[in-house]
Amino acid sequence: MKVPLLDLKSQYEQIQHEVEPELLRIARSQMCILGKDVELLEQNLAKYLNVKHTIAVSSGSDALLVALMTLNITPDDEVIMPTFSFFATAGSVARLFAKPVFVDSDPVTFNIDPKQIEQKITEKTKAIMPVHLFGQSAAMDEIMQIAKKYNIPVIEDAAQALGTQYKDGKFVGTIGDIGCFSFYPSKNLGAFGDGGLVATNDDLLAEKIKFMRNHGMNPKYYHKFIGGNFRLDAIQSVVLAVKLNYLESWHEGRRKNAEFYYQYFNDAFIQNPELKELIILPKAIYKNTGVRNHHIYNQFTIKSKKRDALKDFLAKNEIGCDIYYPVPFHKQECFKYLQNNDADFPVANILVDEVLSLPVYPELTEEQISFVVTKIVEFYS
Ligand SMILES: *Cc1c(COP(=O)(O)O)cnc(C)c1O
């Protein structure tokens, strides 16, 4: 049996009959960039997220960049974020020559530890950037409380969490001042290339983000601000519009697969209690708060002992898995100049050695998941 980490071809088979006529329509119309189809997608995503404004952009990384540029982040400024995330979170800040300030992670959710944010705030702090890693919300109540106390805007990196709800039912990416999403193909809602989205409930921010997406231009050829080319192609918007109708069922499929993992692993733990110390399953902490989309499992990420050997063993058995992420920001060569102290990040330093993401995409079968668990148990036996 083969179990790939992700199988986008099987997803495409479900939607091919709807997507291909749309691709042809765009090809024949030669409406290439922005335009009616992008606007329609923005409206549908605003409705889905229950947010006032959405602005479609060229990627998740550009969503973060345009959000920071809209808030006038300059080289004198500091932005607080978790040290354990995908590079774009920190890269977007560093690209504006501002200083990314790193915070250690929560060992259960892998998200930023809210208890350690306040001590990192200085008079230079211009934004807090929590990340909803792997599709589970960060501790937004605690984060928003600190942000309000110091009057600091919050930019949510919700790149992996389009559709994730927080315990009050609000969608992540609509709780802070600006939310940023990615349509990278491996995200739960993936385009046929790069794409992203910015969401906000603030009318003035939304207006500025729209200008910033197109070189800060308003009206045509008049520039009050310096923006960039952060525009989305029409061809991506029609693919996303079709997929959006399936998104809830795909989230549901991922949650069902996560449940299979819990069942099969828990059965194995009963047989062999020692395994419980070697394999730690991810925890959906908002599961019992009445929120439907408590975790959308963009990744199903376990913590494991002898992780690298386990990864090799699974690869040999044709089971796809990967390490998100092997290096925290404070250890990246490009951030050496920040002179962070490694001892300040004990949790993230363990995570990078232990995390392993297993296949959880919606088209997986119960047999495939059972096979993955069997092989992991075999490795430790
Ligand atoms: C994917 C991702 C991004 C960047 O999105 P792109 O669309 O690939 O530019 C940013 N932050 C996080 C946490 C991500 O997972």
Short mmCIF file of C-alpha atoms and ligand atoms in Angstrom, two decimals:
data_model
loop_
_atom_site.label_atom_id
_atom_site.label_comp_id
_atom_site.label_asym_id
_atom_site.label_seq_id
_atom_site.Cartn_x
_atom_site.Cartn_y
_atom_site.Cartn_z
CA MET A 1 0.00 0.00 0.00
CA LYS A 2 1.18 3.52 -0.87
CA VAL A 3 0.14 6.52 1.22
CA PRO A 4 1.22 9.88 -0.19
CA LEU A 5 1.38 12.93 2.10
CA LEU A 6 -1.04 14.73 -0.21
CA ASP A 7 -2.89 13.64 -3.36
CA LEU A 8 -4.15 16.66 -5.28
CA LYS A 9 -4.91 14.57 -8.38
CA SER A 10 -7.63 12.65 -6.57
CA GLN A 11 -9.08 15.96 -5.37
CA TYR A 12 -9.04 17.25 -8.94
CA GLU A 13 -11.02 14.26 -10.18
CA GLN A 14 -13.95 15.40 -8.02
CA ILE A 15 -14.04 18.92 -9.40
CA GLN A 16 -12.67 18.55 -12.93
CA HIS A 17 -16.12 18.73 -14.56
CA GLU A 18 -16.76 22.10 -12.91
CA VAL A 19 -13.30 23.63 -13.13
CA GLU A 20 -12.40 22.94 -16.76
CA PRO A 21 -15.30 24.88 -18.36
CA GLU A 22 -14.40 27.80 -16.09
CA LEU A 23 -10.75 27.69 -17.16
CA LEU A 24 -11.87 27.73 -20.80
CA ARG A 25 -14.20 30.64 -20.15
CA ILE A 26 -11.33 32.68 -18.68
CA ALA A 27 -9.00 31.69 -21.54
CA ARG A 28 -11.55 32.86 -24.10
CA SER A 29 -12.43 36.06 -22.26
CA GLN A 30 -8.77 37.08 -21.79
CA MET A 31 -9.75 38.75 -18.51
CA CYS A 32 -6.41 38.01 -16.95
CA ILE A 33 -5.90 39.93 -13.70
CA LEU A 34 -8.40 40.97 -11.01
CA GLY A 35 -11.82 41.85 -12.51
CA LYS A 36 -15.31 40.42 -11.98
CA ASP A 37 -14.37 36.84 -11.12
CA VAL A 38 -11.88 37.95 -8.48
CA GLU A 39 -14.50 40.30 -7.01
CA LEU A 40 -17.05 37.49 -6.90
CA LEU A 41 -14.56 35.25 -5.10
CA GLU A 42 -13.84 38.03 -2.60
CA GLN A 43 -17.58 38.38 -1.89
CA ASN A 44 -18.02 34.64 -1.41
CA LEU A 45 -15.04 34.43 0.93
CA ALA A 46 -16.28 37.44 2.94
CA LYS A 47 -19.61 35.65 3.34
CA TYR A 48 -17.89 32.39 4.32
CA LEU A 49 -15.66 34.07 6.90
CA ASN A 50 -18.42 36.42 8.09
CA VAL A 51 -16.09 39.41 7.67
CA LYS A 52 -16.76 42.84 6.16
CA HIS A 53 -13.90 43.04 3.65
CA THR A 54 -11.70 40.58 1.78
CA ILE A 55 -8.98 41.54 -0.69
CA ALA A 56 -7.56 38.79 -2.90
CA VAL A 57 -3.79 38.99 -3.39
CA SER A 58 -0.94 37.18 -5.12
CA SER A 59 0.13 34.86 -2.25
CA GLY A 60 -0.05 34.30 1.48
CA SER A 61 3.40 35.83 1.83
CA ASP A 62 2.21 38.92 -0.02
CA ALA A 63 -0.90 39.04 2.17
CA LEU A 64 1.41 39.38 5.19
CA LEU A 65 3.62 41.92 3.41
CA VAL A 66 0.73 44.11 2.26
CA ALA A 67 -0.79 43.98 5.75
CA LEU A 68 2.48 45.18 7.30
CA MET A 69 2.93 47.87 4.62
CA THR A 70 -0.63 49.07 5.20
CA LEU A 71 0.17 49.49 8.90
CA ASN A 72 3.27 51.55 7.93
CA ILE A 73 5.79 49.13 9.45
CA THR A 74 9.23 50.74 9.05
CA PRO A 75 12.85 49.74 9.88
CA ASP A 76 12.51 51.23 13.40
CA ASP A 77 9.66 48.90 14.29
CA GLU A 78 9.38 45.54 16.01
CA VAL A 79 6.80 42.83 15.31
CA ILE A 80 6.16 40.00 17.79
CA MET A 81 5.60 36.47 16.42
CA PRO A 82 6.20 32.80 17.28
CA THR A 83 9.68 31.41 16.57
CA PHE A 84 8.08 28.19 15.24
CA SER A 85 6.26 28.83 11.96
CA PHE A 86 6.71 28.86 8.20
CA PHE A 87 9.42 31.29 7.09
CA ALA A 88 7.04 33.85 5.51
CA THR A 89 5.81 35.00 8.94
CA ALA A 90 9.24 36.37 9.83
CA GLY A 91 10.40 37.01 6.27
CA SER A 92 7.62 39.51 5.58
CA VAL A 93 8.73 41.63 8.55
CA ALA A 94 12.44 41.39 7.70
CA ARG A 95 11.74 42.39 4.08
CA LEU A 96 10.56 45.78 5.40
CA PHE A 97 13.81 45.93 7.43
CA ALA A 98 11.78 45.85 10.63
CA LYS A 99 12.77 43.56 13.50
CA PRO A 100 11.00 40.22 14.01
CA VAL A 101 10.79 39.50 17.75
CA PHE A 102 10.43 35.81 18.52
CA VAL A 103 8.38 34.12 21.25
CA ASP A 104 8.53 30.46 22.32
CA SER A 105 5.71 28.02 21.57
CA ASP A 106 2.98 26.29 23.52
CA PRO A 107 3.94 22.58 23.75
CA VAL A 108 0.37 21.33 23.17
CA THR A 109 -0.89 23.51 20.29
CA PHE A 110 2.54 24.45 18.82
CA ASN A 111 1.18 28.04 18.65
CA ILE A 112 2.71 31.16 20.21
CA ASP A 113 2.78 30.98 24.03
CA PRO A 114 0.55 33.93 25.02
CA LYS A 115 2.12 34.12 28.49
CA GLN A 116 5.44 35.18 26.98
CA ILE A 117 4.19 37.97 24.70
CA GLU A 118 3.89 40.82 27.18
CA GLN A 119 7.54 40.65 28.26
CA LYS A 120 8.63 41.17 24.63
CA ILE A 121 6.68 44.40 24.14
CA THR A 122 8.73 47.61 23.86
CA GLU A 123 7.84 51.12 22.69
CA LYS A 124 8.93 49.95 19.23
CA THR A 125 6.39 47.12 19.02
CA LYS A 126 4.05 47.95 16.12
CA ALA A 127 2.22 44.65 15.62
CA ILE A 128 1.64 41.20 17.11
CA MET A 129 1.49 38.38 14.55
CA PRO A 130 0.05 35.13 15.91
CA VAL A 131 0.03 32.11 13.56
CA HIS A 132 -2.77 29.54 13.58
CA LEU A 133 -0.38 26.68 12.96
CA PHE A 134 -1.52 23.47 11.21
CA GLY A 135 -5.13 24.71 11.19
CA GLN A 136 -5.76 25.30 14.92
CA SER A 137 -6.44 28.72 16.43
CA ALA A 138 -3.84 30.46 18.57
CA ALA A 139 -4.96 31.67 22.02
CA MET A 140 -6.76 34.73 20.65
CA ASP A 141 -8.49 35.89 23.88
CA GLU A 142 -5.16 36.27 25.66
CA ILE A 143 -3.48 37.82 22.61
CA MET A 144 -6.27 40.36 21.98
CA GLN A 145 -6.28 41.32 25.66
CA ILE A 146 -2.57 42.18 25.56
CA ALA A 147 -2.96 43.96 22.20
CA LYS A 148 -5.79 46.12 23.59
CA LYS A 149 -3.85 46.92 26.77
CA TYR A 150 -0.90 48.30 24.76
CA ASN A 151 -2.95 49.46 21.74
CA ILE A 152 -0.97 47.32 19.30
CA PRO A 153 -2.59 46.00 16.10
CA VAL A 154 -2.85 42.25 15.54
CA ILE A 155 -2.10 40.69 12.14
CA GLU A 156 -3.21 37.05 12.09
CA ASP A 157 -1.17 34.67 9.95
CA ALA A 158 -4.08 32.38 9.09
CA ALA A 159 -2.34 30.94 6.02
CA GLN A 160 -3.00 27.38 7.23
CA ALA A 161 -6.37 28.09 8.79
CA LEU A 162 -9.01 29.27 6.30
CA GLY A 163 -12.20 28.00 7.95
CA THR A 164 -10.79 27.41 11.44
CA GLN A 165 -13.03 28.76 14.17
CA TYR A 166 -12.04 30.00 17.61
CA LYS A 167 -13.98 28.97 20.71
CA ASP A 168 -16.55 31.77 20.28
CA GLY A 169 -17.30 30.57 16.73
CA LYS A 170 -15.48 33.47 15.06
CA PHE A 171 -13.32 32.51 12.11
CA VAL A 172 -9.61 33.02 12.66
CA GLY A 173 -8.24 35.80 10.50
CA THR A 174 -11.26 37.97 11.43
CA ILE A 175 -10.50 38.40 15.15
CA GLY A 176 -7.48 40.71 14.96
CA ASP A 177 -7.16 43.87 12.84
CA ILE A 178 -6.03 42.11 9.66
CA GLY A 179 -6.10 38.40 8.73
CA CYS A 180 -3.86 36.84 6.09
CA PHE A 181 -4.61 33.62 4.20
CA SER A 182 -2.79 31.53 1.59
CA PHE A 183 -4.11 29.61 -1.42
CA TYR A 184 -0.85 27.72 -1.91
CA PRO A 185 -1.86 24.35 -3.47
CA SER A 186 -1.19 22.35 -0.28
CA LYS A 187 -3.42 24.53 1.91
CA ASN A 188 -6.99 23.31 2.55
CA LEU A 189 -8.23 25.73 -0.13
CA GLY A 190 -5.50 25.64 -2.77
CA ALA A 191 -5.27 27.38 -6.13
CA PHE A 192 -3.51 26.16 -9.29
CA GLY A 193 -0.53 28.24 -8.30
CA ASP A 194 0.04 31.09 -5.88
CA GLY A 195 -2.71 33.15 -4.32
CA GLY A 196 -3.70 34.73 -1.02
CA LEU A 197 -6.30 36.79 0.79
CA VAL A 198 -6.41 39.65 3.26
CA ALA A 199 -9.48 40.05 5.51
CA THR A 200 -10.51 42.92 7.78
CA ASN A 201 -13.58 44.43 9.42
CA ASP A 202 -12.02 47.92 9.29
CA ASP A 203 -13.30 50.07 6.37
CA LEU A 204 -10.26 52.36 6.24
CA LEU A 205 -7.73 49.52 6.37
CA ALA A 206 -9.65 47.67 3.63
CA GLU A 207 -9.58 50.72 1.37
CA LYS A 208 -5.84 51.17 1.83
CA ILE A 209 -5.07 47.47 1.33
CA LYS A 210 -6.90 47.63 -2.02
CA PHE A 211 -4.68 50.49 -3.17
CA MET A 212 -1.54 48.87 -1.78
CA ARG A 213 -2.30 45.71 -3.80
CA ASN A 214 -1.85 47.79 -6.94
CA HIS A 215 1.22 49.96 -6.22
CA GLY A 216 -0.68 52.26 -3.85
CA MET A 217 -2.41 53.72 -6.87
CA ASN A 218 -5.55 55.88 -6.53
CA PRO A 219 -6.77 57.27 -8.85
CA LYS A 220 -5.02 55.73 -11.86
CA TYR A 221 -1.34 56.78 -12.02
CA TYR A 222 -1.55 58.86 -8.83
CA HIS A 223 0.29 57.36 -5.87
CA LYS A 224 -0.23 58.60 -2.31
CA PHE A 225 1.34 55.40 -0.91
CA ILE A 226 4.05 53.03 -2.13
CA GLY A 227 2.49 49.61 -2.56
CA GLY A 228 3.41 46.72 -4.81
CA ASN A 229 2.06 44.30 -7.38
CA PHE A 230 0.08 41.98 -5.14
CA ARG A 231 -2.75 41.22 -7.60
CA LEU A 232 -4.50 37.86 -8.09
CA ASP A 233 -5.08 36.28 -11.51
CA ALA A 234 -8.64 35.60 -12.70
CA ILE A 235 -7.71 32.01 -13.50
CA GLN A 236 -6.90 31.34 -9.83
CA SER A 237 -10.14 32.94 -8.69
CA VAL A 238 -12.36 30.61 -10.74
CA VAL A 239 -10.53 27.52 -9.46
CA LEU A 240 -10.90 28.78 -5.90
CA ALA A 241 -14.58 29.64 -6.42
CA VAL A 242 -15.34 26.05 -7.40
CA LYS A 243 -13.26 24.60 -4.57
CA LEU A 244 -14.83 26.89 -1.96
CA ASN A 245 -18.11 24.98 -2.37
CA TYR A 246 -16.32 21.79 -1.28
CA LEU A 247 -14.22 23.29 1.49
CA GLU A 248 -16.51 22.41 4.42
CA SER A 249 -16.77 18.78 3.29
CA TRP A 250 -12.99 18.62 2.89
CA HIS A 251 -12.47 20.01 6.41
CA GLU A 252 -14.95 17.36 7.60
CA GLY A 253 -12.99 14.64 5.76
CA ARG A 254 -9.77 15.75 7.46
CA ARG A 255 -11.44 15.73 10.88
CA LYS A 256 -12.82 12.25 10.21
CA ASN A 257 -9.32 11.06 9.29
CA ALA A 258 -7.90 12.63 12.44
CA GLU A 259 -10.51 10.64 14.41
CA PHE A 260 -9.31 7.44 12.71
CA TYR A 261 -5.76 8.25 13.81
CA TYR A 262 -6.94 8.76 17.42
CA GLN A 263 -8.87 5.47 17.33
CA TYR A 264 -6.06 3.39 15.88
CA PHE A 265 -3.32 4.97 17.99
CA ASN A 266 -5.38 4.69 21.18
CA ASP A 267 -5.99 1.00 20.46
CA ALA A 268 -2.22 0.58 20.04
CA PHE A 269 -1.58 2.48 23.31
CA ILE A 270 -3.87 0.06 25.16
CA GLN A 271 -1.92 -2.91 23.74
CA ASN A 272 1.42 -1.29 24.50
CA PRO A 273 1.33 1.57 27.06
CA GLU A 274 5.01 2.43 26.49
CA LEU A 275 4.08 3.78 23.07
CA LYS A 276 2.29 6.67 24.79
CA GLU A 277 5.64 8.13 25.80
CA LEU A 278 7.05 7.78 22.29
CA ILE A 279 4.17 9.18 20.25
CA ILE A 280 2.25 12.29 21.30
CA LEU A 281 -0.87 12.98 19.24
CA PRO A 282 -1.96 16.52 18.37
CA LYS A 283 -4.69 17.95 20.57
CA ALA A 284 -7.73 19.84 19.24
CA ILE A 285 -8.22 22.05 22.28
CA TYR A 286 -11.41 23.83 21.15
CA LYS A 287 -13.12 20.59 20.18
CA ASN A 288 -15.60 20.57 23.04
CA THR A 289 -16.55 24.25 22.91
CA GLY A 290 -19.43 23.76 20.48
CA VAL A 291 -17.37 25.07 17.57
CA ARG A 292 -17.75 23.07 14.39
CA ASN A 293 -14.46 23.97 12.70
CA HIS A 294 -12.32 23.80 15.83
CA HIS A 295 -9.36 22.39 13.88
CA ILE A 296 -9.17 22.00 10.11
CA TYR A 297 -6.08 19.73 10.21
CA ASN A 298 -4.11 21.35 7.42
CA GLN A 299 -1.53 19.10 9.04
CA PHE A 300 -1.88 16.18 11.46
CA THR A 301 1.34 16.67 13.37
CA ILE A 302 2.55 14.20 15.99
CA LYS A 303 5.52 14.52 18.32
CA SER A 304 7.74 11.45 18.19
CA LYS A 305 10.95 10.10 19.71
CA LYS A 306 13.67 9.07 17.24
CA ARG A 307 11.78 11.20 14.73
CA ASP A 308 14.36 11.17 11.93
CA ALA A 309 14.68 7.37 11.98
CA LEU A 310 10.88 7.07 12.03
CA LYS A 311 10.63 9.37 9.02
CA ASP A 312 13.14 7.24 7.07
CA PHE A 313 11.29 4.07 8.07
CA LEU A 314 7.97 5.46 6.83
CA ALA A 315 9.56 6.64 3.57
CA LYS A 316 10.89 3.11 3.00
CA ASN A 317 7.35 1.82 3.44
CA GLU A 318 6.04 4.34 0.89
CA ILE A 319 4.27 6.46 3.49
CA GLY A 320 4.60 10.19 2.88
CA CYS A 321 5.40 12.40 5.85
CA ASP A 322 7.34 15.60 6.43
CA ILE A 323 8.87 17.86 9.04
CA TYR A 324 7.11 21.20 9.46
CA TYR A 325 9.46 22.78 10.54
CA PRO A 326 13.03 21.60 11.18
CA VAL A 327 14.53 24.99 12.15
CA PRO A 328 12.94 27.69 14.36
CA PHE A 329 13.40 31.34 13.32
CA HIS A 330 15.87 32.10 16.12
CA LYS A 331 18.23 29.44 14.67
CA GLN A 332 17.97 30.49 11.00
CA GLU A 333 21.24 31.68 9.53
CA CYS A 334 19.58 34.75 8.01
CA PHE A 335 18.41 35.86 11.48
CA LYS A 336 21.79 35.47 13.20
CA TYR A 337 22.12 39.27 13.27
CA LEU A 338 19.21 39.39 15.73
CA GLN A 339 21.44 37.66 18.32
CA ASN A 340 18.70 35.67 19.97
CA ASN A 341 19.54 33.44 22.91
CA ASP A 342 18.79 29.79 22.11
CA ALA A 343 17.96 29.07 25.77
CA ASP A 344 14.96 31.41 25.55
CA PHE A 345 13.12 28.94 23.30
CA PRO A 346 13.16 25.55 25.06
CA VAL A 347 9.78 24.37 23.72
CA ALA A 348 10.40 25.24 20.06
CA ASN A 349 13.84 23.66 20.29
CA ILE A 350 12.21 20.35 21.22
CA LEU A 351 9.41 20.69 18.64
CA VAL A 352 11.82 20.98 15.72
CA ASP A 353 13.38 17.65 16.77
CA GLU A 354 10.10 15.80 17.36
CA VAL A 355 7.36 17.02 15.00
CA LEU A 356 6.27 14.85 12.11
CA SER A 357 3.25 15.56 9.90
CA LEU A 358 1.31 12.51 8.68
CA PRO A 359 -1.06 12.25 5.70
CA VAL A 360 -4.56 13.52 6.63
CA TYR A 361 -6.00 14.81 3.31
CA PRO A 362 -9.73 14.12 2.89
CA GLU A 363 -9.50 11.44 0.16
CA LEU A 364 -7.47 9.06 2.38
CA THR A 365 -9.16 5.78 3.27
CA GLU A 366 -9.51 4.25 6.73
CA GLU A 367 -7.33 1.35 5.49
CA GLN A 368 -4.53 3.75 4.59
CA ILE A 369 -4.65 5.38 8.02
CA SER A 370 -4.70 2.00 9.73
CA PHE A 371 -1.62 1.06 7.67
CA VAL A 372 0.24 4.25 8.70
CA VAL A 373 -0.47 3.54 12.39
CA THR A 374 0.53 -0.12 12.02
CA LYS A 375 3.86 0.86 10.48
CA ILE A 376 4.58 3.47 13.18
CA VAL A 377 3.82 0.91 15.89
CA GLU A 378 6.06 -1.60 14.07
CA PHE A 379 8.90 0.94 14.07
CA TYR A 380 8.82 1.24 17.87
CA SER A 381 8.37 -2.52 18.50
C1 LIG B 1 1.88 28.90 3.51
C2 LIG B 1 2.19 29.86 4.58
C3 LIG B 1 2.50 31.21 4.33
C4 LIG B 1 2.79 31.75 2.97
O1 LIG B 1 1.87 31.51 2.01
P1 LIG B 1 2.30 31.47 0.46
O2 LIG B 1 0.97 31.51 -0.22
O3 LIG B 1 3.03 30.20 0.23
O4 LIG B 1 3.11 32.68 0.17
C5 LIG B 1 2.66 32.06 5.41
N1 LIG B 1 2.57 31.62 6.67
C6 LIG B 1 2.28 30.35 6.96
C7 LIG B 1 2.17 29.94 8.39
C8 LIG B 1 2.11 29.42 5.92
O5 LIG B 1 1.86 28.15 6.23
#
